[in-house]
């Protein structure tokens, strides 16, 4: 009789653990899929920016005496950034840093291009150029929005898999934390403006 009760208690405990593990596993899968989906949105926003660059470069090329090195820098930065691919299931710190560095290269090259454009009033007045700049500006806002949304879903996922008792099941099933987008180094300092 005592052994039957003991076996019943052990089976009840195992059943409860199995049920909790199954529910926890399903929730972790759901949250991981949300991270993967949001990562696709981030990549999509960056792809839109990347797709705008050839049109921008071609529009600027038409300006007489435009600095070719600036255009070459933009094209090379774009090419480098499009080569960096990250699998959503492998969002490690190192992979993330590589992706962000490539994207910062594009942003930096575009900034140099825009500074150079200031010396070309005819180009700034060009309707195609202005339309492309408006699109680029909107795309940059979209990138920022998608990055924030990504960080939000990663925070939800990471919190879920690190909290007890989910952390026990996460380790057993191979769920690991995902990396966040970080602010660019030095962005905490406001730029100095001189007139």
mmCIF file of C-alpha atoms in Angstrom:
data_model
loop_
_atom_site.group_PDB
_atom_site.id
_atom_site.type_symbol
_atom_site.label_atom_id
_atom_site.label_comp_id
_atom_site.label_asym_id
_atom_site.label_seq_id
_atom_site.Cartn_x
_atom_site.Cartn_y
_atom_site.Cartn_z
ATOM 1 C CA UNK A 1 0.000 0.000 0.000
ATOM 2 C CA UNK A 2 2.772 2.444 0.941
ATOM 3 C CA UNK A 3 4.670 1.640 -2.255
ATOM 4 C CA UNK A 4 1.543 2.268 -4.357
ATOM 5 C CA UNK A 5 1.066 5.680 -2.723
ATOM 6 C CA UNK A 6 4.770 6.485 -3.207
ATOM 7 C CA UNK A 7 4.605 5.478 -6.877
ATOM 8 C CA UNK A 8 1.415 7.521 -7.279
ATOM 9 C CA UNK A 9 3.063 10.600 -5.721
ATOM 10 C CA UNK A 10 6.155 10.213 -7.924
ATOM 11 C CA UNK A 11 3.964 9.806 -11.020
ATOM 12 C CA UNK A 12 1.925 12.845 -10.029
ATOM 13 C CA UNK A 13 5.105 14.911 -9.585
ATOM 14 C CA UNK A 14 6.468 13.693 -12.937
ATOM 15 C CA UNK A 15 3.166 14.460 -14.630
ATOM 16 C CA UNK A 16 3.133 17.975 -13.156
ATOM 17 C CA UNK A 17 6.737 18.556 -14.261
ATOM 18 C CA UNK A 18 5.985 17.214 -17.740
ATOM 19 C CA UNK A 19 2.915 19.441 -18.031
ATOM 20 C CA UNK A 20 4.780 22.517 -16.815
ATOM 21 C CA UNK A 21 7.708 21.729 -19.111
ATOM 22 C CA UNK A 22 5.443 21.276 -22.109
ATOM 23 C CA UNK A 23 3.644 24.560 -21.510
ATOM 24 C CA UNK A 24 6.924 26.338 -20.843
ATOM 25 C CA UNK A 25 8.509 24.852 -23.969
ATOM 26 C CA UNK A 26 5.603 25.958 -26.159
ATOM 27 C CA UNK A 27 5.733 29.472 -24.750
ATOM 28 C CA UNK A 28 9.508 29.650 -25.326
ATOM 29 C CA UNK A 29 9.032 28.516 -28.925
ATOM 30 C CA UNK A 30 6.358 31.174 -29.407
ATOM 31 C CA UNK A 31 8.603 33.912 -28.001
ATOM 32 C CA UNK A 32 11.569 32.705 -30.039
ATOM 33 C CA UNK A 33 9.450 32.859 -33.191
ATOM 34 C CA UNK A 34 8.452 36.422 -32.298
ATOM 35 C CA UNK A 35 12.148 37.332 -32.056
ATOM 36 C CA UNK A 36 12.809 35.677 -35.431
ATOM 37 C CA UNK A 37 9.893 37.513 -37.024
ATOM 38 C CA UNK A 38 10.997 40.869 -35.649
ATOM 39 C CA UNK A 39 14.572 40.228 -36.797
ATOM 40 C CA UNK A 40 13.183 39.757 -40.314
ATOM 41 C CA UNK A 41 11.527 43.181 -40.003
ATOM 42 C CA UNK A 42 14.845 44.738 -38.978
ATOM 43 C CA UNK A 43 16.585 43.144 -41.955
ATOM 44 C CA UNK A 44 13.768 44.318 -44.213
ATOM 45 C CA UNK A 45 14.191 47.934 -43.059
ATOM 46 C CA UNK A 46 17.936 47.781 -43.670
ATOM 47 C CA UNK A 47 17.298 46.227 -47.093
ATOM 48 C CA UNK A 48 15.057 49.135 -48.061
ATOM 49 C CA UNK A 49 17.889 51.521 -47.186
ATOM 50 C CA UNK A 50 20.341 49.393 -49.138
ATOM 51 C CA UNK A 51 18.025 49.413 -52.159
ATOM 52 C CA UNK A 52 17.827 53.228 -52.095
ATOM 53 C CA UNK A 53 21.594 53.687 -52.229
ATOM 54 C CA UNK A 54 22.137 52.838 -55.946
ATOM 55 C CA UNK A 55 19.451 55.356 -56.939
ATOM 56 C CA UNK A 56 20.982 57.978 -54.688
ATOM 57 C CA UNK A 57 24.474 57.322 -56.059
ATOM 58 C CA UNK A 58 23.233 57.489 -59.661
ATOM 59 C CA UNK A 59 21.431 60.769 -58.993
ATOM 60 C CA UNK A 60 24.506 62.277 -57.363
ATOM 61 C CA UNK A 61 26.803 60.987 -60.143
ATOM 62 C CA UNK A 62 25.035 63.355 -62.513
ATOM 63 C CA UNK A 63 26.377 66.367 -60.629
ATOM 64 C CA UNK A 64 29.396 67.853 -62.369
ATOM 65 C CA UNK A 65 32.723 67.357 -60.582
ATOM 66 C CA UNK A 66 31.183 65.413 -57.692
ATOM 67 C CA UNK A 67 33.833 63.753 -55.518
ATOM 68 C CA UNK A 68 34.131 60.189 -56.815
ATOM 69 C CA UNK A 69 35.815 58.922 -53.631
ATOM 70 C CA UNK A 70 32.688 59.777 -51.659
ATOM 71 C CA UNK A 71 30.515 57.786 -54.059
ATOM 72 C CA UNK A 72 32.947 54.866 -54.053
ATOM 73 C CA UNK A 73 32.885 54.874 -50.235
ATOM 74 C CA UNK A 74 29.084 54.635 -50.196
ATOM 75 C CA UNK A 75 29.011 51.818 -52.755
ATOM 76 C CA UNK A 76 31.734 49.849 -50.938
ATOM 77 C CA UNK A 77 30.047 50.275 -47.534
ATOM 78 C CA UNK A 78 26.756 49.070 -49.020
ATOM 79 C CA UNK A 79 28.445 46.036 -50.586
ATOM 80 C CA UNK A 80 30.120 45.130 -47.300
ATOM 81 C CA UNK A 81 26.885 45.523 -45.325
ATOM 82 C CA UNK A 82 24.877 43.341 -47.684
ATOM 83 C CA UNK A 83 27.413 40.531 -47.262
ATOM 84 C CA UNK A 84 26.877 40.346 -43.492
ATOM 85 C CA UNK A 85 24.015 37.952 -42.870
ATOM 86 C CA UNK A 86 22.872 36.714 -39.491
ATOM 87 C CA UNK A 87 20.637 33.737 -38.890
ATOM 88 C CA UNK A 88 17.882 34.730 -36.466
ATOM 89 C CA UNK A 89 18.602 31.572 -34.465
ATOM 90 C CA UNK A 90 22.220 32.644 -33.988
ATOM 91 C CA UNK A 91 21.914 36.198 -32.656
ATOM 92 C CA UNK A 92 25.109 36.130 -30.615
ATOM 93 C CA UNK A 93 26.969 39.212 -29.376
ATOM 94 C CA UNK A 94 29.806 38.681 -31.875
ATOM 95 C CA UNK A 95 27.502 38.248 -34.875
ATOM 96 C CA UNK A 96 25.492 41.249 -33.761
ATOM 97 C CA UNK A 97 28.606 43.426 -33.472
ATOM 98 C CA UNK A 98 29.672 42.400 -36.974
ATOM 99 C CA UNK A 99 26.232 43.306 -38.344
ATOM 100 C CA UNK A 100 26.115 46.649 -36.516
ATOM 101 C CA UNK A 101 29.650 47.553 -37.609
ATOM 102 C CA UNK A 102 28.757 46.962 -41.258
ATOM 103 C CA UNK A 103 25.579 49.035 -40.910
ATOM 104 C CA UNK A 104 27.489 51.833 -39.154
ATOM 105 C CA UNK A 105 29.836 51.837 -42.160
ATOM 106 C CA UNK A 106 26.863 52.502 -44.444
ATOM 107 C CA UNK A 107 25.548 55.237 -42.144
ATOM 108 C CA UNK A 108 28.966 56.877 -41.983
ATOM 109 C CA UNK A 109 29.410 56.764 -45.772
ATOM 110 C CA UNK A 110 25.943 58.240 -46.271
ATOM 111 C CA UNK A 111 26.755 61.014 -43.780
ATOM 112 C CA UNK A 112 29.926 61.883 -45.712
ATOM 113 C CA UNK A 113 27.886 61.923 -48.919
ATOM 114 C CA UNK A 114 25.336 64.311 -47.436
ATOM 115 C CA UNK A 115 28.043 66.643 -46.123
ATOM 116 C CA UNK A 116 29.628 66.697 -49.582
ATOM 117 C CA UNK A 117 26.273 67.406 -51.241
ATOM 118 C CA UNK A 118 26.074 70.699 -49.322
ATOM 119 C CA UNK A 119 28.614 72.146 -51.786
ATOM 120 C CA UNK A 120 26.287 71.408 -54.729
ATOM 121 C CA UNK A 121 23.209 73.674 -54.599
ATOM 122 C CA UNK A 122 21.974 72.444 -57.997
ATOM 123 C CA UNK A 123 22.007 68.876 -56.725
ATOM 124 C CA UNK A 124 20.157 69.823 -53.524
ATOM 125 C CA UNK A 125 17.495 71.473 -55.679
ATOM 126 C CA UNK A 126 17.140 68.387 -57.905
ATOM 127 C CA UNK A 127 13.647 66.911 -57.444
ATOM 128 C CA UNK A 128 14.861 63.299 -57.709
ATOM 129 C CA UNK A 129 17.549 63.898 -55.135
ATOM 130 C CA UNK A 130 15.111 65.529 -52.710
ATOM 131 C CA UNK A 131 12.627 62.653 -53.139
ATOM 132 C CA UNK A 132 15.388 60.104 -52.472
ATOM 133 C CA UNK A 133 16.497 62.033 -49.387
ATOM 134 C CA UNK A 134 12.922 62.032 -48.075
ATOM 135 C CA UNK A 135 12.729 58.266 -48.652
ATOM 136 C CA UNK A 136 16.078 57.755 -46.970
ATOM 137 C CA UNK A 137 15.012 59.832 -43.993
ATOM 138 C CA UNK A 138 11.803 57.835 -43.630
ATOM 139 C CA UNK A 139 13.759 54.597 -43.920
ATOM 140 C CA UNK A 140 16.144 55.659 -41.162
ATOM 141 C CA UNK A 141 13.148 56.309 -38.883
ATOM 142 C CA UNK A 142 11.746 52.898 -39.784
ATOM 143 C CA UNK A 143 15.077 51.232 -38.995
ATOM 144 C CA UNK A 144 15.073 52.919 -35.598
ATOM 145 C CA UNK A 145 11.503 51.787 -34.929
ATOM 146 C CA UNK A 146 12.186 48.193 -35.975
ATOM 147 C CA UNK A 147 15.347 48.067 -33.845
ATOM 148 C CA UNK A 148 13.379 49.245 -30.812
ATOM 149 C CA UNK A 149 10.650 46.670 -31.444
ATOM 150 C CA UNK A 150 13.324 44.001 -31.818
ATOM 151 C CA UNK A 151 14.895 44.960 -28.484
ATOM 152 C CA UNK A 152 11.442 44.818 -26.867
ATOM 153 C CA UNK A 153 10.708 41.269 -28.071
ATOM 154 C CA UNK A 154 14.242 40.132 -27.193
ATOM 155 C CA UNK A 155 13.810 41.536 -23.690
ATOM 156 C CA UNK A 156 10.536 39.621 -23.331
ATOM 157 C CA UNK A 157 12.114 36.404 -24.631
ATOM 158 C CA UNK A 158 15.313 36.727 -22.543
ATOM 159 C CA UNK A 159 13.330 37.502 -19.382
ATOM 160 C CA UNK A 160 11.084 34.515 -19.976
ATOM 161 C CA UNK A 161 13.851 31.966 -20.487
ATOM 162 C CA UNK A 162 15.920 33.300 -17.586
ATOM 163 C CA UNK A 163 13.136 33.306 -14.989
ATOM 164 C CA UNK A 164 12.477 30.340 -12.718
ATOM 165 C CA UNK A 165 11.346 27.620 -13.473
ATOM 166 C CA UNK A 166 11.592 28.385 -17.206
ATOM 167 C CA UNK A 167 15.386 28.591 -16.955
ATOM 168 C CA UNK A 168 15.460 24.888 -16.055
ATOM 169 C CA UNK A 169 13.556 23.927 -19.188
ATOM 170 C CA UNK A 170 15.296 26.499 -21.399
ATOM 171 C CA UNK A 171 18.653 24.920 -20.686
ATOM 172 C CA UNK A 172 17.323 21.426 -21.310
ATOM 173 C CA UNK A 173 15.772 22.425 -24.639
ATOM 174 C CA UNK A 174 18.663 24.601 -25.852
ATOM 175 C CA UNK A 175 17.073 28.049 -25.606
ATOM 176 C CA UNK A 176 19.736 30.739 -25.153
ATOM 177 C CA UNK A 177 19.565 34.493 -24.679
ATOM 178 C CA UNK A 178 19.613 36.777 -27.719
ATOM 179 C CA UNK A 179 21.689 39.919 -28.205
ATOM 180 C CA UNK A 180 20.279 43.455 -28.205
ATOM 181 C CA UNK A 181 20.944 46.418 -30.430
ATOM 182 C CA UNK A 182 23.178 48.810 -28.516
ATOM 183 C CA UNK A 183 23.655 52.539 -28.899
ATOM 184 C CA UNK A 184 26.623 53.478 -31.048
ATOM 185 C CA UNK A 185 29.756 54.069 -29.009
ATOM 186 C CA UNK A 186 30.146 57.777 -28.324
ATOM 187 C CA UNK A 187 26.478 58.580 -28.967
ATOM 188 C CA UNK A 188 25.975 59.462 -25.319
ATOM 189 C CA UNK A 189 27.872 62.712 -25.966
ATOM 190 C CA UNK A 190 25.952 65.475 -27.663
ATOM 191 C CA UNK A 191 27.708 66.838 -30.773
ATOM 192 C CA UNK A 192 29.307 70.230 -30.386
ATOM 193 C CA UNK A 193 27.667 72.811 -32.626
ATOM 194 C CA UNK A 194 29.633 75.934 -33.567
ATOM 195 C CA UNK A 195 28.336 78.909 -35.510
#
